[in-house]
């Protein structure tokens, strides 16, 4: 990476997602000016992805849209929240997809167990943010602390979860030689 300013295109205008990208990338490039530009990027999947595969696909679709329509940038980033069920029950998580030059890295947040009443509403076609707003009497929680903030009583946030996933997904860019990219 060079000392010139870096431009990052984020496939969302959601302040939580743009903030997570900023929180992750600025410390990784100390002394370098980094600018962040949010843009609408369609996911190509359901408004509420209901599987790991669909969530990952949504993040990759958004990232690729940014690459195609976001102009010249150093990094193209997209984040997608989803739900799935494992042997431990339903849960919420997010995927991040990052592109730099010809290299792509994908990462995932931690798993947040979901209450059965929330999962049932999702199966009925509701979106997670709307379900949480209804249950907790909040407004637009997905652009704030998210379901994770509500269900952990504020001890974790959506932005923090995405920030950690972003930092981890940056490893191949920070050490490209070890990942066979140089």
Backbone as a chain_set.jsonl record, in Angstrom:
{"seq": "XXXXXXXXXXXXXXXXXXXXXXXXXXXXXXXXXXXXXXXXXXXXXXXXXXXXXXXXXXXXXXXXXXXXXXXXXXXXXXXXXXXXXXXXXXXXXXXXXXXXXXXXXXXXXXXXXXXXXXXXXXXXXXXXXXXXXXXXXXXXXXXXXXXXXXXXXXXXXXXXXXXXXXXXXXXXXXXXXXXXXX", "coords": {"N": [[0.842, -1.178, 0.0], [0.403, 2.303, -0.576], [1.488, 5.642, 0.412], [-0.274, 7.503, -0.433], [-3.573, 9.043, -0.396], [-6.28, 6.844, 0.471], [-9.124, 5.446, -1.077], [-12.285, 4.251, -0.261], [-15.046, 2.409, -1.201], [-18.206, 1.783, -0.03], [-20.795, -0.529, 0.037], [-23.341, 0.567, 0.925], [-25.5, 2.968, 2.496], [-26.031, 2.944, 5.091], [-25.343, 4.135, 8.253], [-24.22, 2.576, 10.307], [-22.959, 0.449, 8.989], [-21.128, 1.808, 7.292], [-19.7, 3.111, 9.28], [-18.559, 0.913, 10.639], [-16.8, -0.045, 8.701], [-15.115, 2.154, 8.496], [-14.119, 2.228, 11.164], [-12.665, -0.117, 11.17], [-10.764, 0.127, 9.068], [-9.336, 2.636, 9.226], [-7.479, 2.494, 11.507], [-5.783, 0.519, 10.51], [-4.286, 1.711, 8.588], [-2.378, 3.786, 9.526], [-1.622, 7.258, 9.595], [-2.286, 7.65, 6.983], [-4.527, 9.196, 4.831], [-7.859, 8.236, 4.64], [-10.691, 7.91, 2.718], [-14.232, 7.509, 2.725], [-16.903, 6.327, 0.892], [-20.258, 5.909, 0.705], [-22.633, 3.91, -1.038], [-25.647, 2.984, -2.718], [-26.101, -0.404, -3.146], [-27.377, -3.116, -4.698], [-28.345, -6.27, -3.295], [-29.203, -8.578, -4.53], [-30.372, -10.705, -3.354], [-32.843, -12.006, -1.036], [-34.639, -9.566, 0.967], [-34.39, -10.227, 3.637], [-32.028, -12.312, 4.172], [-31.987, -15.83, 4.599], [-30.242, -17.911, 4.959], [-26.848, -19.063, 5.45], [-25.454, -19.273, 3.021], [-26.986, -17.646, 1.279], [-26.696, -15.175, 2.528], [-23.918, -14.713, 2.366], [-23.695, -14.646, -0.423], [-25.195, -12.321, -0.93], [-23.521, -10.329, 0.202], [-21.263, -10.577, -1.456], [-22.422, -9.983, -3.942], [-23.175, -7.293, -3.546], [-20.636, -6.149, -3.145], [-19.423, -6.662, -5.63], [-21.092, -5.119, -7.258], [-20.402, -2.582, -6.361], [-17.76, -2.524, -7.282], [-18.218, -2.451, -10.002], [-19.743, -0.134, -10.371], [-18.882, 1.874, -8.705], [-16.832, 3.604, -9.347], [-13.344, 4.629, -9.418], [-11.445, 3.136, -6.916], [-9.658, 2.127, -3.941], [-10.426, 0.093, -2.21], [-13.297, -1.968, -2.219], [-16.184, -2.532, -0.484], [-18.603, -4.574, 1.1], [-21.375, -5.373, 3.2], [-23.465, -7.759, 4.684], [-26.321, -8.782, 6.406], [-27.659, -11.699, 7.932], [-29.652, -14.669, 8.593], [-29.783, -17.919, 9.992], [-30.218, -21.439, 10.713], [-28.881, -23.7, 13.006], [-27.761, -26.736, 14.588], [-27.838, -25.719, 17.103], [-29.859, -23.919, 17.143], [-31.745, -21.002, 15.904], [-29.992, -18.179, 14.481], [-28.347, -14.982, 14.138], [-26.106, -13.245, 11.991], [-23.389, -11.715, 10.186], [-21.997, -11.082, 6.943], [-18.959, -9.985, 5.432], [-17.523, -8.595, 2.532], [-14.652, -7.916, 0.759], [-12.852, -6.18, -1.684], [-9.794, -5.625, -3.339], [-7.88, -4.465, -5.851], [-7.252, -7.298, -7.747], [-7.881, -9.073, -5.805], [-9.977, -10.746, -3.46], [-11.533, -10.884, -0.312], [-13.382, -12.596, 2.136], [-15.336, -12.382, 5.058], [-16.785, -13.174, 8.292], [-19.117, -12.325, 10.841], [-19.513, -12.841, 14.41], [-21.827, -15.252, 15.805], [-25.128, -14.62, 16.715], [-27.401, -15.83, 18.926], [-30.859, -16.243, 18.29], [-34.057, -15.428, 19.678], [-36.814, -17.754, 19.772], [-39.341, -16.54, 19.128], [-38.6, -14.397, 17.551], [-37.374, -15.634, 15.375], [-39.552, -17.067, 14.324], [-41.164, -14.958, 13.405], [-39.534, -14.047, 11.355], [-39.607, -16.228, 9.638], [-42.19, -15.906, 8.845], [-41.918, -13.887, 7.057], [-41.091, -11.351, 7.845], [-38.611, -8.716, 8.308], [-35.535, -8.744, 10.11], [-34.727, -6.328, 11.481], [-37.162, -4.917, 11.59], [-38.723, -6.644, 13.134], [-37.346, -6.565, 15.561], [-37.599, -3.837, 16.18], [-40.362, -3.753, 16.636], [-40.67, -5.539, 18.83], [-39.053, -4.394, 20.81], [-39.832, -1.807, 20.926], [-38.482, 0.175, 19.41], [-37.016, 2.385, 16.911], [-35.956, 1.963, 13.686], [-33.706, 0.28, 14.346], [-31.732, -1.134, 13.035], [-30.013, 0.685, 11.959], [-28.685, 1.481, 14.08], [-27.821, 0.141, 17.118], [-28.576, -2.401, 16.407], [-30.004, -5.778, 16.299], [-28.259, -7.247, 17.833], [-27.348, -5.391, 19.72], [-29.688, -4.885, 21.165], [-30.359, -7.474, 22.146], [-28.181, -8.08, 23.707], [-28.278, -6.304, 25.708], [-26.949, -3.93, 25.132], [-24.255, -4.511, 25.421], [-22.85, -5.45, 23.31], [-22.568, -4.491, 19.868], [-23.996, -4.002, 16.609], [-22.342, -2.572, 14.883], [-19.812, -2.931, 16.099], [-19.518, -5.704, 15.828], [-19.424, -5.987, 13.029], [-17.138, -4.438, 12.586], [-15.083, -5.982, 13.737], [-15.222, -8.284, 12.091], [-14.503, -7.117, 9.656], [-11.811, -6.3, 10.168], [-10.597, -8.806, 10.521], [-11.068, -9.934, 7.989], [-9.4, -8.366, 6.493], [-6.855, -9.37, 6.73], [-5.641, -10.941, 4.542], [-4.971, -8.855, 2.794], [-3.229, -7.308, 4.216], [-1.09, -8.978, 4.571], [-0.286, -10.015, 2.039], [1.729, -11.542, 0.782], [1.895, -13.87, 2.308], [-0.517, -15.031, 1.758], [-0.334, -15.739, -0.809], [-0.748, -13.8, -2.754], [1.044, -12.061, -3.832]], "CA": [[0.0, 0.0, 0.0], [1.187, 3.525, -0.688], [1.168, 6.71, 1.361], [-1.29, 8.379, -1.005], [-4.889, 8.801, 0.21], [-7.005, 5.658, 0.037], [-10.567, 5.617, -1.242], [-13.044, 3.036, 0.014], [-16.458, 2.464, -1.562], [-18.975, 0.874, 0.821], [-22.063, -0.819, -0.608], [-24.468, 0.905, 1.784], [-25.532, 4.287, 3.116], [-26.326, 2.714, 6.501], [-24.228, 4.669, 9.034], [-23.592, 1.508, 11.082], [-22.058, -0.291, 8.102], [-20.03, 2.7, 6.902], [-18.91, 3.312, 10.499], [-17.774, -0.293, 10.9], [-15.705, -0.07, 7.724], [-14.199, 3.215, 8.935], [-13.482, 1.789, 12.406], [-11.724, -1.197, 10.873], [-9.692, 0.469, 8.141], [-8.485, 3.763, 9.618], [-6.32, 2.083, 12.311], [-4.89, -0.347, 9.738], [-3.476, 2.561, 7.706], [-2.074, 5.002, 10.287], [-0.924, 8.306, 8.871], [-2.774, 7.739, 5.606], [-5.911, 9.667, 4.736], [-8.769, 7.257, 4.053], [-12.03, 8.464, 2.514], [-15.257, 6.481, 2.639], [-18.058, 6.75, 0.105], [-21.334, 4.934, 0.707], [-23.492, 3.908, -2.227], [-26.642, 1.915, -2.756], [-25.652, -1.552, -3.923], [-28.359, -4.191, -4.511], [-27.784, -7.551, -2.85], [-29.596, -9.673, -5.408], [-30.963, -11.777, -2.551], [-34.022, -11.555, -0.292], [-34.42, -8.487, 1.944], [-33.913, -10.897, 4.839], [-31.424, -13.605, 3.824], [-32.334, -16.828, 5.613], [-29.221, -18.959, 5.039], [-25.464, -18.608, 5.36], [-25.092, -19.146, 1.605], [-27.661, -16.474, 0.718], [-26.1, -13.988, 3.141], [-22.598, -14.561, 1.738], [-23.953, -14.229, -1.801], [-25.611, -10.924, -0.894], [-22.338, -9.489, 0.424], [-20.444, -10.611, -2.674], [-23.14, -9.247, -4.985], [-23.055, -5.863, -3.254], [-19.248, -5.768, -3.388], [-19.201, -6.641, -7.084], [-21.805, -3.954, -7.776], [-19.542, -1.429, -6.055], [-16.613, -2.57, -8.198], [-18.672, -2.116, -11.354], [-20.415, 1.159, -10.456], [-18.392, 2.796, -7.683], [-15.703, 4.408, -9.782], [-11.994, 4.212, -9.028], [-11.254, 3.07, -5.466], [-8.661, 1.161, -3.476], [-11.168, -1.027, -1.639], [-14.75, -2.026, -2.379], [-16.599, -3.294, 0.683], [-20.039, -4.754, 1.303], [-21.742, -6.096, 4.411], [-24.825, -8.305, 4.574], [-26.794, -9.461, 7.612], [-28.529, -12.821, 7.619], [-30.15, -15.571, 9.631], [-29.796, -19.337, 9.627], [-30.487, -22.336, 11.826], [-27.949, -24.806, 13.182], [-28.224, -27.651, 15.645], [-27.984, -24.93, 18.32], [-31.018, -23.046, 17.015], [-31.612, -19.904, 14.949], [-29.05, -17.136, 14.845], [-28.08, -13.852, 13.238], [-24.688, -13.038, 11.721], [-23.196, -10.884, 9.007], [-20.841, -11.34, 6.085], [-18.292, -8.853, 4.802], [-16.76, -8.931, 1.328], [-13.728, -6.822, 0.485], [-12.043, -6.338, -2.894], [-8.688, -4.696, -3.586], [-7.275, -4.934, -7.106], [-7.865, -8.568, -8.169], [-8.019, -9.931, -4.634], [-11.222, -10.655, -2.691], [-11.535, -11.585, 0.971], [-14.714, -12.678, 2.73], [-15.299, -12.673, 6.481], [-18.084, -13.357, 8.934], [-19.214, -11.893, 12.235], [-19.905, -13.856, 15.382], [-23.2, -15.76, 15.756], [-26.011, -14.153, 17.776], [-28.595, -16.663, 19.043], [-32.12, -15.503, 18.205], [-35.196, -16.02, 20.383], [-37.767, -18.41, 18.864], [-40.386, -15.623, 18.667], [-38.009, -13.589, 16.484], [-37.187, -16.497, 14.208], [-40.88, -17.361, 13.77], [-41.583, -13.77, 12.643], [-38.72, -14.035, 10.128], [-40.179, -17.255, 8.766], [-43.442, -15.351, 8.322], [-41.595, -12.894, 6.036], [-40.644, -10.054, 8.36], [-37.176, -8.46, 8.331], [-35.057, -8.744, 11.493], [-34.793, -4.992, 12.072], [-38.56, -4.569, 11.87], [-39.175, -7.48, 14.254], [-36.734, -6.039, 16.782], [-38.254, -2.558, 16.475], [-41.682, -4.031, 17.194], [-40.551, -6.192, 20.142], [-38.363, -3.551, 21.789], [-40.362, -0.453, 20.799], [-37.426, 1.047, 18.888], [-37.233, 2.86, 15.552], [-34.809, 1.8, 12.803], [-32.591, -0.231, 15.15], [-30.663, -1.66, 12.184], [-29.053, 1.759, 11.721], [-28.171, 1.843, 15.408], [-27.126, -0.987, 17.745], [-28.998, -3.658, 15.808], [-30.549, -6.838, 17.161], [-27.208, -7.637, 18.779], [-27.352, -4.425, 20.815], [-30.874, -5.101, 21.992], [-30.351, -8.781, 22.813], [-27.072, -8.148, 24.677], [-28.471, -5.142, 26.583], [-25.975, -2.905, 24.802], [-22.872, -4.929, 25.669], [-22.261, -5.652, 21.98], [-23.336, -3.745, 18.877], [-23.877, -4.417, 15.215], [-21.155, -1.918, 14.331], [-18.619, -3.587, 16.638], [-19.416, -7.035, 15.225], [-18.954, -5.797, 11.661], [-15.762, -3.938, 12.636], [-14.187, -7.121, 13.961], [-15.216, -9.107, 10.873], [-13.729, -6.373, 8.665], [-10.391, -6.389, 10.498], [-10.157, -10.17, 10.236], [-11.074, -10.142, 6.535], [-8.309, -7.588, 5.904], [-5.574, -10.077, 6.876], [-4.985, -11.254, 3.266], [-4.454, -7.649, 2.158], [-2.123, -6.823, 5.035], [0.009, -9.935, 4.433], [-0.556, -10.638, 0.737], [2.749, -12.527, 0.472], [1.559, -15.132, 2.989], [-1.737, -15.559, 1.162], [-0.062, -16.063, -2.213], [-1.289, -12.78, -3.652], [2.117, -11.259, -4.425]], "C": [[0.888, 1.242, 0.0], [0.76, 4.532, 0.362], [0.13, 7.677, 0.81], [-2.624, 8.1, -0.315], [-5.542, 7.546, -0.373], [-8.487, 5.987, -0.063], [-11.23, 4.261, -1.061], [-14.495, 3.28, -0.382], [-17.177, 1.379, -0.761], [-20.361, 0.708, 0.198], [-23.268, -0.601, 0.28], [-24.351, 2.36, 2.199], [-25.813, 4.167, 4.615], [-25.133, 3.186, 7.338], [-23.523, 3.616, 9.892], [-22.581, 0.76, 10.215], [-20.868, 0.572, 7.675], [-19.119, 2.945, 8.105], [-18.036, 2.117, 10.823], [-16.582, -0.38, 9.956], [-14.66, 0.974, 8.12], [-13.424, 2.774, 10.178], [-12.429, 0.72, 12.161], [-10.523, -0.706, 10.082], [-8.791, 1.609, 8.597], [-7.301, 3.339, 10.481], [-5.323, 1.184, 11.547], [-3.951, 0.439, 8.835], [-3.14, 3.874, 8.419], [-1.278, 5.996, 9.438], [-1.347, 8.464, 7.421], [-4.219, 8.214, 5.644], [-6.746, 8.604, 4.03], [-10.138, 7.921, 3.931], [-13.0, 7.316, 2.271], [-16.459, 7.045, 1.902], [-19.094, 5.63, 0.132], [-22.141, 5.036, -0.577], [-24.509, 2.785, -2.099], [-26.111, 0.808, -3.66], [-26.643, -2.695, -3.678], [-27.683, -5.513, -4.159], [-28.1, -8.691, -3.805], [-30.15, -10.873, -4.663], [-32.165, -11.194, -1.819], [-33.658, -10.419, 0.663], [-33.905, -9.053, 3.262], [-33.339, -12.246, 4.432], [-31.625, -14.608, 4.961], [-31.372, -18.011, 5.652], [-27.841, -18.313, 4.996], [-25.099, -18.346, 3.903], [-25.72, -17.895, 0.984], [-27.061, -15.177, 1.262], [-24.742, -13.69, 2.515], [-22.754, -14.062, 0.297], [-24.363, -12.756, -1.865], [-24.438, -9.978, -0.698], [-21.475, -9.436, -0.829], [-21.112, -9.846, -3.816], [-23.019, -7.74, -4.787], [-21.635, -5.369, -3.548], [-18.964, -5.679, -4.885], [-19.919, -5.47, -7.746], [-20.959, -2.691, -7.543], [-18.345, -1.378, -7.001], [-17.016, -2.091, -9.595], [-19.18, -0.677, -11.468], [-19.868, 2.219, -9.505], [-17.223, 3.656, -8.082], [-14.39, 3.842, -9.279], [-11.861, 4.25, -7.509], [-10.179, 2.039, -5.147], [-9.319, -0.094, -2.908], [-12.652, -0.857, -1.944], [-15.241, -2.981, -1.304], [-18.119, -3.405, 0.719], [-20.271, -5.62, 2.53], [-23.194, -6.548, 4.275], [-25.166, -9.064, 5.852], [-27.742, -10.578, 7.226], [-28.88, -13.646, 8.849], [-30.031, -16.991, 9.107], [-30.104, -20.136, 10.876], [-29.426, -23.424, 11.834], [-28.541, -25.74, 14.232], [-28.41, -26.925, 16.97], [-29.159, -23.961, 18.275], [-30.77, -21.925, 16.031], [-30.624, -18.858, 15.448], [-28.894, -16.104, 13.747], [-26.574, -13.65, 13.15], [-24.588, -12.115, 10.519], [-21.964, -11.317, 8.242], [-20.281, -10.023, 5.6], [-17.538, -9.384, 3.592], [-15.949, -7.701, 0.963], [-12.947, -7.145, -0.779], [-10.998, -5.236, -2.948], [-7.934, -5.25, -4.786], [-7.989, -6.225, -7.511], [-8.149, -9.509, -7.006], [-9.339, -9.67, -3.913], [-11.049, -11.45, -1.401], [-12.944, -11.499, 1.551], [-14.558, -13.045, 4.199], [-16.702, -12.731, 7.052], [-18.02, -12.869, 10.376], [-19.468, -13.109, 13.126], [-21.398, -14.164, 15.226], [-23.977, -15.238, 16.956], [-27.22, -15.071, 17.844], [-29.849, -15.792, 19.03], [-33.215, -16.195, 19.0], [-36.158, -16.667, 19.381], [-38.833, -17.47, 18.318], [-39.865, -14.743, 17.519], [-37.883, -14.424, 15.22], [-38.523, -16.824, 13.543], [-41.385, -16.179, 12.932], [-40.799, -13.675, 11.334], [-39.233, -15.071, 9.139], [-41.487, -16.799, 8.139], [-43.195, -14.202, 7.342], [-41.164, -11.533, 6.538], [-39.117, -9.948, 8.275], [-36.738, -8.288, 9.791], [-35.172, -7.368, 12.154], [-36.202, -4.584, 12.454], [-39.105, -5.374, 13.051], [-38.623, -6.911, 15.562], [-37.351, -4.701, 17.17], [-39.61, -2.781, 17.145], [-41.573, -4.592, 18.616], [-39.961, -5.285, 21.215], [-38.814, -2.095, 21.738], [-39.26, 0.542, 20.424], [-37.799, 1.47, 17.474], [-35.917, 2.722, 14.784], [-33.556, 1.316, 13.539], [-31.445, -0.742, 14.279], [-29.651, -0.586, 11.802], [-28.53, 2.311, 13.042], [-27.436, 0.619, 15.974], [-27.486, -2.341, 17.179], [-29.592, -4.63, 16.813], [-29.525, -7.232, 18.217], [-27.162, -6.681, 19.97], [-28.522, -4.636, 21.751], [-30.778, -6.392, 22.795], [-29.187, -8.964, 23.787], [-27.145, -6.989, 25.659], [-27.366, -4.107, 26.395], [-24.52, -3.286, 25.02], [-22.131, -5.29, 24.381], [-23.137, -4.868, 21.005], [-23.102, -4.324, 17.49], [-22.605, -3.836, 14.6], [-19.879, -2.6, 14.821], [-18.423, -4.972, 16.022], [-18.893, -6.936, 13.796], [-17.507, -5.288, 11.63], [-14.789, -5.096, 12.81], [-14.099, -8.006, 12.716], [-14.399, -8.439, 9.771], [-12.235, -6.494, 8.921], [-9.86, -7.778, 10.158], [-10.087, -10.427, 8.732], [-9.981, -9.349, 5.83], [-6.97, -8.317, 5.96], [-4.915, -10.416, 5.537], [-4.412, -10.038, 2.545], [-3.23, -7.125, 2.902], [-0.882, -7.702, 4.903], [-0.166, -10.74, 3.149], [0.46, -11.724, 0.389], [2.432, -13.88, 1.104], [0.328, -15.81, 2.404], [-1.555, -15.857, -0.334], [-0.565, -15.044, -3.21], [-0.191, -11.907, -4.27], [3.199, -12.15, -4.957]], "O": [[2.001, 1.215, 0.525], [-0.198, 4.312, 1.104], [-0.302, 8.583, 1.522], [-2.797, 7.041, 0.288], [-5.377, 7.232, -1.552], [-9.032, 6.716, 0.766], [-10.798, 3.258, -1.628], [-15.104, 4.256, 0.059], [-16.804, 0.207, -0.809], [-21.021, 1.695, -0.128], [-24.128, -1.475, 0.387], [-23.256, 2.919, 2.252], [-25.831, 5.171, 5.327], [-24.023, 2.689, 7.153], [-22.333, 3.759, 10.175], [-21.471, 0.471, 10.663], [-19.728, 0.109, 7.697], [-17.898, 2.981, 7.959], [-16.89, 2.284, 11.24], [-15.482, -0.746, 10.369], [-13.459, 0.703, 8.081], [-12.205, 2.931, 10.235], [-11.42, 0.66, 12.864], [-9.388, -1.075, 10.383], [-7.583, 1.552, 8.372], [-6.186, 3.789, 10.214], [-4.15, 1.11, 11.915], [-2.942, -0.09, 8.368], [-3.558, 4.946, 7.981], [-0.388, 5.62, 8.674], [-0.822, 9.321, 6.709], [-5.034, 7.689, 6.403], [-6.382, 8.132, 2.953], [-10.681, 8.43, 4.912], [-12.642, 6.291, 1.691], [-16.97, 8.111, 2.248], [-18.838, 4.532, -0.361], [-22.309, 6.122, -1.132], [-24.258, 1.768, -1.452], [-25.72, 1.059, -4.8], [-26.737, -3.192, -2.556], [-26.602, -5.831, -4.655], [-27.35, -9.664, -3.882], [-30.374, -11.931, -5.251], [-32.468, -10.01, -1.969], [-32.517, -10.318, 1.113], [-33.077, -8.43, 3.927], [-34.076, -13.229, 4.352], [-31.454, -14.276, 6.134], [-31.655, -19.012, 6.31], [-27.687, -17.171, 4.564], [-24.505, -17.316, 3.585], [-25.054, -17.167, 0.247], [-26.934, -14.195, 0.53], [-24.45, -12.544, 2.174], [-22.032, -13.167, -0.14], [-23.925, -12.027, -2.755], [-24.361, -8.939, -1.354], [-21.008, -8.365, -1.219], [-20.44, -9.142, -4.57], [-22.789, -6.999, -5.742], [-21.453, -4.299, -4.128], [-18.335, -4.727, -5.347], [-19.401, -4.89, -8.7], [-20.828, -1.847, -8.43], [-17.965, -0.304, -7.466], [-16.248, -1.413, -10.277], [-19.067, -0.062, -12.528], [-20.349, 3.352, -9.505], [-16.67, 4.372, -7.248], [-14.332, 2.719, -8.777], [-12.131, 5.276, -6.884], [-9.839, 1.194, -5.975], [-8.828, -1.206, -3.103], [-13.184, 0.253, -1.928], [-14.77, -4.116, -1.219], [-18.83, -2.45, 0.408], [-19.463, -6.491, 2.855], [-24.045, -5.794, 3.803], [-24.383, -9.892, 6.319], [-28.541, -10.428, 6.301], [-28.463, -13.356, 9.97], [-30.167, -17.23, 7.907], [-30.236, -19.579, 11.966], [-29.109, -24.002, 10.795], [-29.666, -25.554, 14.695], [-29.066, -27.446, 17.872], [-29.428, -23.262, 19.251], [-29.72, -21.879, 15.39], [-30.439, -18.671, 16.651], [-29.259, -16.327, 12.593], [-25.855, -13.862, 14.126], [-25.6, -11.775, 9.906], [-21.012, -11.848, 8.814], [-21.019, -9.063, 5.381], [-16.985, -10.483, 3.623], [-16.477, -6.593, 0.869], [-12.438, -8.255, -0.931], [-11.275, -4.075, -2.644], [-7.413, -6.364, -4.744], [-9.216, -6.239, -7.609], [-8.613, -10.63, -7.215], [-9.766, -8.523, -3.772], [-10.489, -12.546, -1.402], [-13.606, -10.465, 1.466], [-13.753, -13.908, 4.549], [-17.678, -12.385, 6.386], [-16.991, -12.989, 11.041], [-19.616, -14.236, 12.654], [-22.131, -13.412, 14.584], [-23.536, -15.395, 18.094], [-28.009, -15.095, 16.899], [-29.898, -14.742, 19.671], [-33.295, -17.423, 18.999], [-36.301, -16.178, 18.26], [-39.202, -17.586, 17.149], [-40.624, -14.39, 16.617], [-38.241, -13.978, 14.13], [-38.607, -16.853, 12.315], [-41.969, -16.381, 11.868], [-41.35, -13.263, 10.313], [-39.285, -14.813, 7.936], [-41.855, -17.238, 7.049], [-44.148, -13.601, 6.845], [-40.895, -10.64, 5.735], [-38.42, -10.958, 8.182], [-37.486, -7.75, 10.607], [-35.667, -7.263, 13.277], [-36.422, -3.982, 13.505], [-39.858, -4.849, 13.871], [-39.349, -6.792, 16.549], [-37.602, -4.45, 18.349], [-39.962, -2.087, 18.099], [-42.307, -4.164, 19.507], [-40.32, -5.389, 22.388], [-38.249, -1.243, 22.424], [-39.125, 1.603, 21.034], [-38.774, 0.977, 16.906], [-34.896, 3.288, 15.176], [-32.475, 1.88, 13.37], [-30.302, -0.781, 14.733], [-28.547, -0.909, 11.365], [-28.014, 3.425, 13.121], [-26.507, 0.121, 15.338], [-26.794, -3.327, 17.433], [-29.672, -4.348, 18.009], [-29.881, -7.518, 19.36], [-26.959, -7.114, 21.104], [-28.377, -4.577, 22.972], [-31.08, -6.406, 23.988], [-29.195, -9.89, 24.599], [-26.176, -6.718, 26.368], [-26.904, -3.489, 27.355], [-23.634, -2.455, 24.819], [-20.906, -5.418, 24.385], [-24.308, -4.611, 21.284], [-22.131, -5.04, 17.248], [-21.881, -4.528, 13.884], [-18.96, -2.822, 14.033], [-17.295, -5.369, 15.728], [-18.022, -7.708, 13.395], [-16.738, -5.665, 10.746], [-13.783, -5.177, 12.105], [-13.007, -8.428, 12.335], [-13.682, -9.116, 9.033], [-11.468, -6.763, 7.996], [-8.786, -7.906, 9.57], [-9.15, -11.067, 8.255], [-9.666, -9.636, 4.675], [-6.029, -7.903, 5.284], [-3.712, -10.195, 5.399], [-3.468, -10.172, 1.767], [-2.312, -6.57, 2.298], [0.24, -7.234, 5.098], [-0.191, -11.971, 3.165], [0.1, -12.724, -0.232], [2.677, -14.921, 0.495], [0.154, -17.021, 2.54], [-2.516, -16.186, -1.03], [-0.788, -15.367, -4.376], [-0.478, -11.094, -5.148], [4.192, -11.661, -5.496]]}, "num_chains": 1, "name": "protein.A"}
